[in-house]
Structures are given as structure tokens and as C-alpha cells.
mmCIF file of C-alpha atoms in Angstrom:
data_model
loop_
_atom_site.group_PDB
_atom_site.id
_atom_site.type_symbol
_atom_site.label_atom_id
_atom_site.label_comp_id
_atom_site.label_asym_id
_atom_site.label_seq_id
_atom_site.Cartn_x
_atom_site.Cartn_y
_atom_site.Cartn_z
ATOM 1 C CA GLY A 1 9.891 7.885 12.741
ATOM 2 C CA GLN A 2 10.525 7.623 9.063
ATOM 3 C CA GLN A 3 8.050 9.463 6.927
ATOM 4 C CA VAL A 4 7.100 9.607 3.303
ATOM 5 C CA MET A 5 5.315 12.774 2.269
ATOM 6 C CA GLN A 6 3.406 13.196 -0.962
ATOM 7 C CA ILE A 7 2.089 16.324 -2.584
ATOM 8 C CA PRO A 8 -0.367 17.348 -3.738
ATOM 9 C CA GLN A 9 -3.037 15.452 -1.847
ATOM 10 C CA TYR A 10 -5.543 16.024 -4.653
ATOM 11 C CA GLN A 11 -5.209 17.071 -8.273
ATOM 12 C CA HIS A 12 -8.006 17.660 -10.736
ATOM 13 C CA VAL A 13 -7.088 18.109 -14.389
ATOM 14 C CA GLN A 14 -8.753 18.381 -17.739
ATOM 15 C CA GLU A 15 -8.175 15.430 -20.018
ATOM 16 C CA GLY A 16 -5.037 16.075 -22.037
ATOM 17 C CA GLU A 17 -3.305 18.123 -19.332
ATOM 18 C CA ASP A 18 -0.155 16.914 -17.645
ATOM 19 C CA PHE A 19 0.027 15.782 -14.019
ATOM 20 C CA THR A 20 2.875 15.447 -11.538
ATOM 21 C CA THR A 21 2.990 14.076 -8.013
ATOM 22 C CA TYR A 22 5.990 14.431 -5.727
ATOM 23 C CA CYS A 23 7.263 12.185 -2.994
ATOM 24 C CA ASN A 24 9.763 13.045 -0.250
ATOM 25 C CA SER A 25 11.306 10.782 2.333
ATOM 26 C CA SER A 26 12.768 11.870 5.646
ATOM 27 C CA THR A 27 15.587 9.377 5.133
ATOM 28 C CA THR A 28 17.616 8.040 2.222
ATOM 29 C CA LEU A 29 15.899 5.144 0.512
ATOM 30 C CA SER A 30 17.395 2.033 -1.015
ATOM 31 C CA ASN A 31 14.591 2.111 -3.547
ATOM 32 C CA ILE A 32 11.240 3.723 -4.146
ATOM 33 C CA GLN A 33 8.103 2.058 -5.432
ATOM 34 C CA TRP A 34 5.008 3.531 -7.010
ATOM 35 C CA TYR A 35 1.531 2.074 -6.807
ATOM 36 C CA LYS A 36 -1.786 3.035 -8.334
ATOM 37 C CA GLN A 37 -5.166 2.429 -6.745
ATOM 38 C CA ARG A 38 -8.216 2.824 -8.932
ATOM 39 C CA PRO A 39 -11.448 3.914 -7.219
ATOM 40 C CA GLY A 40 -12.901 0.893 -5.458
ATOM 41 C CA GLY A 41 -9.795 -1.145 -6.200
ATOM 42 C CA HIS A 42 -6.607 -2.202 -4.507
ATOM 43 C CA PRO A 43 -3.090 -0.781 -4.867
ATOM 44 C CA VAL A 44 -1.281 -2.140 -7.897
ATOM 45 C CA PHE A 45 2.463 -2.005 -8.290
ATOM 46 C CA LEU A 46 3.641 0.259 -11.113
ATOM 47 C CA ILE A 47 7.414 0.482 -10.879
ATOM 48 C CA GLN A 48 10.481 0.398 -8.662
ATOM 49 C CA LEU A 49 13.425 2.792 -8.916
ATOM 50 C CA VAL A 50 16.737 1.841 -7.377
ATOM 51 C CA LYS A 51 19.571 4.000 -8.684
ATOM 52 C CA SER A 52 20.306 7.596 -7.805
ATOM 53 C CA GLY A 53 18.963 9.869 -10.547
ATOM 54 C CA GLU A 54 17.159 7.013 -12.271
ATOM 55 C CA VAL A 55 14.448 7.827 -14.785
ATOM 56 C CA LYS A 56 12.036 5.225 -16.090
ATOM 57 C CA LYS A 57 9.194 5.543 -18.540
ATOM 58 C CA GLN A 58 6.028 3.552 -19.020
ATOM 59 C CA LYS A 59 4.188 4.952 -22.026
ATOM 60 C CA ARG A 60 2.904 8.356 -20.814
ATOM 61 C CA LEU A 61 4.233 7.900 -17.266
ATOM 62 C CA THR A 62 7.713 9.095 -16.299
ATOM 63 C CA PHE A 63 9.201 8.209 -12.941
ATOM 64 C CA GLN A 64 12.269 9.860 -11.434
ATOM 65 C CA PHE A 65 14.386 9.065 -8.396
ATOM 66 C CA GLY A 66 16.328 11.971 -6.941
ATOM 67 C CA GLU A 67 20.099 12.143 -6.825
ATOM 68 C CA ALA A 68 20.068 11.976 -3.025
ATOM 69 C CA LYS A 69 17.578 9.061 -3.131
ATOM 70 C CA LYS A 70 15.209 10.951 -0.838
ATOM 71 C CA ASN A 71 12.676 12.148 -3.360
ATOM 72 C CA SER A 72 10.842 10.952 -6.401
ATOM 73 C CA SER A 73 8.255 12.117 -8.849
ATOM 74 C CA LEU A 74 5.677 10.653 -11.189
ATOM 75 C CA HIS A 75 4.715 12.662 -14.251
ATOM 76 C CA ILE A 76 1.833 11.769 -16.541
ATOM 77 C CA THR A 77 1.779 13.379 -19.962
ATOM 78 C CA ALA A 78 -1.565 14.132 -21.605
ATOM 79 C CA THR A 79 -3.789 12.563 -18.957
ATOM 80 C CA GLN A 80 -6.663 10.287 -19.928
ATOM 81 C CA THR A 81 -9.736 9.284 -17.957
ATOM 82 C CA THR A 82 -8.126 5.894 -17.408
ATOM 83 C CA ASP A 83 -5.444 7.608 -15.307
ATOM 84 C CA VAL A 84 -7.969 8.379 -12.574
ATOM 85 C CA GLY A 85 -6.978 6.979 -9.193
ATOM 86 C CA THR A 86 -4.716 7.465 -6.213
ATOM 87 C CA TYR A 87 -0.979 7.264 -6.782
ATOM 88 C CA PHE A 88 1.133 6.164 -3.843
ATOM 89 C CA CYS A 89 4.860 6.182 -3.431
ATOM 90 C CA ALA A 90 6.440 3.828 -0.930
ATOM 91 C CA GLY A 91 9.909 3.394 0.444
ATOM 92 C CA PRO A 92 11.468 0.671 2.581
ATOM 93 C CA HIS A 93 12.514 1.825 6.008
ATOM 94 C CA ARG A 94 14.571 -0.136 8.412
ATOM 95 C CA GLY A 95 13.432 -0.809 11.939
ATOM 96 C CA GLY A 96 16.120 -2.773 13.684
ATOM 97 C CA SER A 97 16.914 -5.768 11.505
ATOM 98 C CA ASN A 98 13.622 -5.566 9.667
ATOM 99 C CA TYR A 99 12.297 -3.531 6.817
ATOM 100 C CA LYS A 100 8.824 -2.218 6.325
ATOM 101 C CA LEU A 101 7.407 -0.379 3.367
ATOM 102 C CA THR A 102 6.219 3.097 4.312
ATOM 103 C CA PHE A 103 3.556 4.508 2.031
ATOM 104 C CA GLY A 104 2.875 8.136 1.382
ATOM 105 C CA LYS A 105 -0.731 9.271 1.809
ATOM 106 C CA GLY A 106 -1.161 9.326 -1.957
ATOM 107 C CA THR A 107 -2.272 11.810 -4.561
ATOM 108 C CA LEU A 108 -5.823 11.438 -5.804
ATOM 109 C CA LEU A 109 -6.012 12.311 -9.484
ATOM 110 C CA THR A 110 -9.341 13.080 -11.105
ATOM 111 C CA VAL A 111 -9.637 13.778 -14.820
ATOM 112 C CA ASN A 112 -12.406 15.780 -16.410
ATOM 113 C CA PRO A 113 -13.233 14.410 -19.885
ATOM 114 C CA ASP L 1 -5.773 -10.391 -10.551
ATOM 115 C CA SER L 2 -2.758 -10.169 -8.229
ATOM 116 C CA GLY L 3 -2.961 -13.766 -7.054
ATOM 117 C CA VAL L 4 -3.584 -12.687 -3.464
ATOM 118 C CA THR L 5 -6.983 -13.701 -2.121
ATOM 119 C CA GLN L 6 -8.832 -12.238 0.809
ATOM 120 C CA THR L 7 -12.035 -13.325 2.490
ATOM 121 C CA PRO L 8 -14.584 -12.125 3.197
ATOM 122 C CA LYS L 9 -15.057 -9.214 0.796
ATOM 123 C CA HIS L 10 -17.441 -7.430 3.096
ATOM 124 C CA LEU L 11 -18.090 -7.744 6.793
ATOM 125 C CA ILE L 12 -20.705 -5.937 8.825
ATOM 126 C CA THR L 13 -20.657 -6.343 12.555
ATOM 127 C CA ALA L 14 -21.449 -4.569 15.793
ATOM 128 C CA THR L 15 -19.279 -2.771 18.301
ATOM 129 C CA GLY L 16 -17.640 -5.044 20.810
ATOM 130 C CA GLN L 17 -17.569 -8.007 18.465
ATOM 131 C CA ARG L 18 -14.589 -9.963 17.153
ATOM 132 C CA VAL L 19 -13.864 -10.812 13.506
ATOM 133 C CA THR L 20 -11.229 -12.716 11.582
ATOM 134 C CA LEU L 21 -9.974 -11.683 8.170
ATOM 135 C CA ARG L 22 -8.181 -14.215 6.021
ATOM 136 C CA CYS L 23 -5.502 -13.844 3.396
ATOM 137 C CA SER L 24 -3.817 -16.304 1.045
ATOM 138 C CA PRO L 25 -0.619 -14.967 -0.518
ATOM 139 C CA ARG L 26 0.552 -15.489 -4.086
ATOM 140 C CA SER L 27 2.056 -18.863 -4.729
ATOM 141 C CA GLY L 28 5.711 -18.756 -3.707
ATOM 142 C CA ASP L 29 5.470 -15.577 -1.640
ATOM 143 C CA LEU L 30 6.746 -15.999 1.888
ATOM 144 C CA SER L 31 5.965 -12.565 3.243
ATOM 145 C CA VAL L 32 2.513 -11.286 4.154
ATOM 146 C CA TYR L 33 1.594 -7.730 5.151
ATOM 147 C CA TRP L 34 -1.595 -6.262 6.578
ATOM 148 C CA TYR L 35 -2.714 -2.686 5.977
ATOM 149 C CA GLN L 36 -5.652 -0.633 7.115
ATOM 150 C CA GLN L 37 -7.024 2.018 4.774
ATOM 151 C CA SER L 38 -9.484 4.611 5.916
ATOM 152 C CA LEU L 39 -10.488 7.788 4.108
ATOM 153 C CA ASP L 40 -8.426 10.184 6.156
ATOM 154 C CA GLN L 41 -5.450 7.990 7.047
ATOM 155 C CA GLY L 42 -4.285 6.514 3.774
ATOM 156 C CA LEU L 43 -2.573 3.119 3.857
ATOM 157 C CA GLN L 44 -1.510 2.313 7.400
ATOM 158 C CA PHE L 45 0.888 -0.570 7.822
ATOM 159 C CA LEU L 46 -0.222 -2.934 10.584
ATOM 160 C CA ILE L 47 2.027 -5.974 10.660
ATOM 161 C CA GLN L 48 4.280 -8.170 8.562
ATOM 162 C CA TYR L 49 5.070 -11.873 8.647
ATOM 163 C CA TYR L 50 7.783 -13.797 6.879
ATOM 164 C CA ASN L 51 7.559 -17.564 6.649
ATOM 165 C CA GLY L 52 5.483 -17.802 9.795
ATOM 166 C CA GLU L 53 7.399 -15.317 11.906
ATOM 167 C CA GLU L 54 6.439 -11.793 12.799
ATOM 168 C CA ARG L 55 8.972 -9.435 11.208
ATOM 169 C CA ALA L 56 7.727 -5.894 11.610
ATOM 170 C CA LYS L 57 4.968 -4.079 13.421
ATOM 171 C CA GLY L 58 3.358 -0.813 12.524
ATOM 172 C CA ASN L 59 0.494 1.029 14.116
ATOM 173 C CA ILE L 60 -1.368 -2.091 15.165
ATOM 174 C CA LEU L 61 -3.683 -1.782 18.138
ATOM 175 C CA GLU L 62 -3.446 -4.218 21.034
ATOM 176 C CA ARG L 63 -6.987 -5.330 20.215
ATOM 177 C CA PHE L 64 -5.679 -6.592 16.875
ATOM 178 C CA SER L 65 -3.535 -9.649 16.359
ATOM 179 C CA ALA L 66 -2.357 -11.676 13.416
ATOM 180 C CA GLN L 67 -0.579 -14.859 12.562
ATOM 181 C CA GLN L 68 0.832 -16.664 9.561
ATOM 182 C CA PHE L 69 0.272 -20.389 9.368
ATOM 183 C CA PRO L 70 2.591 -23.134 8.048
ATOM 184 C CA ASP L 71 0.765 -23.113 4.700
ATOM 185 C CA LEU L 72 1.611 -19.354 4.595
ATOM 186 C CA HIS L 73 -1.942 -18.064 4.741
ATOM 187 C CA SER L 74 -2.515 -15.363 7.312
ATOM 188 C CA GLU L 75 -5.328 -14.232 9.547
ATOM 189 C CA LEU L 76 -5.929 -10.849 11.108
ATOM 190 C CA ASN L 77 -8.049 -10.909 14.236
ATOM 191 C CA LEU L 78 -9.831 -7.763 15.336
ATOM 192 C CA SER L 79 -11.530 -7.793 18.720
ATOM 193 C CA SER L 80 -13.587 -5.431 20.883
ATOM 194 C CA LEU L 81 -14.456 -3.633 17.693
ATOM 195 C CA GLU L 82 -15.130 0.097 17.718
ATOM 196 C CA LEU L 83 -16.813 2.335 15.187
ATOM 197 C CA GLY L 84 -13.422 3.735 14.246
ATOM 198 C CA ASP L 85 -12.221 0.317 13.116
ATOM 199 C CA SER L 86 -14.463 0.559 10.068
ATOM 200 C CA ALA L 87 -12.084 0.564 7.132
ATOM 201 C CA LEU L 88 -10.702 -1.395 4.229
ATOM 202 C CA TYR L 89 -8.190 -4.022 5.294
ATOM 203 C CA PHE L 90 -5.687 -5.089 2.678
ATOM 204 C CA CYS L 91 -3.359 -7.996 2.693
ATOM 205 C CA ALA L 92 -0.289 -7.949 0.483
ATOM 206 C CA SER L 93 2.409 -10.499 -0.208
ATOM 207 C CA SER L 94 5.916 -10.526 -1.572
ATOM 208 C CA VAL L 95 8.622 -13.080 -2.208
ATOM 209 C CA ASN L 96 11.079 -11.477 0.145
ATOM 210 C CA VAL L 97 11.593 -8.318 2.157
ATOM 211 C CA PRO L 98 11.475 -5.537 1.078
ATOM 212 C CA ASP L 99 10.203 -6.612 -2.301
ATOM 213 C CA THR L 100 7.396 -5.372 -4.486
ATOM 214 C CA GLN L 101 4.109 -6.041 -2.770
ATOM 215 C CA TYR L 102 1.069 -7.539 -4.432
ATOM 216 C CA PHE L 103 -2.199 -6.526 -2.846
ATOM 217 C CA GLY L 104 -5.359 -8.533 -2.422
ATOM 218 C CA PRO L 105 -8.798 -7.091 -3.185
ATOM 219 C CA GLY L 106 -9.341 -6.140 0.459
ATOM 220 C CA THR L 107 -12.003 -6.728 3.090
ATOM 221 C CA ARG L 108 -14.355 -3.873 3.817
ATOM 222 C CA LEU L 109 -15.232 -3.899 7.487
ATOM 223 C CA THR L 110 -18.187 -1.914 8.733
ATOM 224 C CA VAL L 111 -18.736 -1.666 12.465
ATOM 225 C CA LEU L 112 -22.210 -0.467 13.455
#
């Protein structure tokens, strides 16, 4: 079946260091979405990328969608303690006439102040 | 606050029992999704409904069932509960498929 793989599974950084998580799909995606889940919280939508090679920025976060629309990355510049949480990528996969959103297993980011 | 509500927040029950989890989607959202999240499995998609009809199924056990009612709220029924069913159960909603999903706060189920 369709899979979305994320690496690394865990990342611990010192505050101020950069952080990157990578997402790879087994199939071409029409779009890719990123979510963040704070400890004890629920996943919250961050952004959606649609176009091949698209790059979007949200303050210190930079999101990229690969040219082949099968991979994506999230880069955080100069991490802060507020960045702590699990970052999930998700891509829609078609099953027959229906779509479902397949989530990667997430990257848990911890930040040492 | 995502606008998606889930009740109850916590549920503690015994093996073999049956429970019902409830979800109210954001106003205007027609699609409802159920996910199970356990420590080692990440977010597992269970089932999706759109305007009352089942649209997609994931790794949902036969002991689990769901439905979406005419007012668009949804219920997830878990029966013959096992210890391994202990997890966080999230409901999410979206306007259409496959749109951005807005997650509820979740129901933490503990099976003793």
C-alpha cells in the first residue's frame, strides 16, 4: 500500500540550532500537508504544498515540496523551546474512487534550552 | 481551538466492554475522519465519512464501527475491548476530500 516515511524519528537539539525533517512518499502526491502536535495536544495543520518544487516559509519554518512531488522537507531555523513537538507530514492517497490522508510516523523534536 | 469537539476526554473501562466515542465536526465540514494514536504506531487512519456515507477505510478492526449522522456528528463504537485498544482516538473534519483536516482534542481510552 501507499506509504509515507519520515526521518528522523527523533531529533534533540540545543536551542538556537537548526532542525530538518524529511518526508518520502512511495507514490506521487497531489499535495503534501504538514501538521504539528505539541506534547499532550492534537495535530494542528501548518501548511499545504501543491506545486512541484514549491517552497513556502512561515517565519522560521521553511517547507519544500520535491520536483517529483514524492518528497518534502520541513526546516526550522534557530529552534526555540516553543518548537517542541511531533511534526507529521501527510499525503492524500487514492484508494479506488476515494482519497485518504496517509500520515508519516512523525519526527519528535525536543529542544534543550 | 479547532472547532472540532470530542467527548469524552478520558475513558477508563475494562476488557470485554463496549464504548462509544463522539465527535462533532467544525461547522460546515462534511467529512469526518477517525484516527487511533498509540505510542509506537503513530497516527493510524481508521475510517472516513462524507455527508453520512462511508468513504474510506483504513486499519479498522472488525470490533470497531462508526457512523455519521444526518446532523454530521459521528460516533466510533469500540466493542470487546482489549488491552491493546488503549490509545488516543482523534476525530478530524474537513470541508471536502482530501482537504486540510482539523483535529479535535481527542479521547484517551484506557482499557484495564
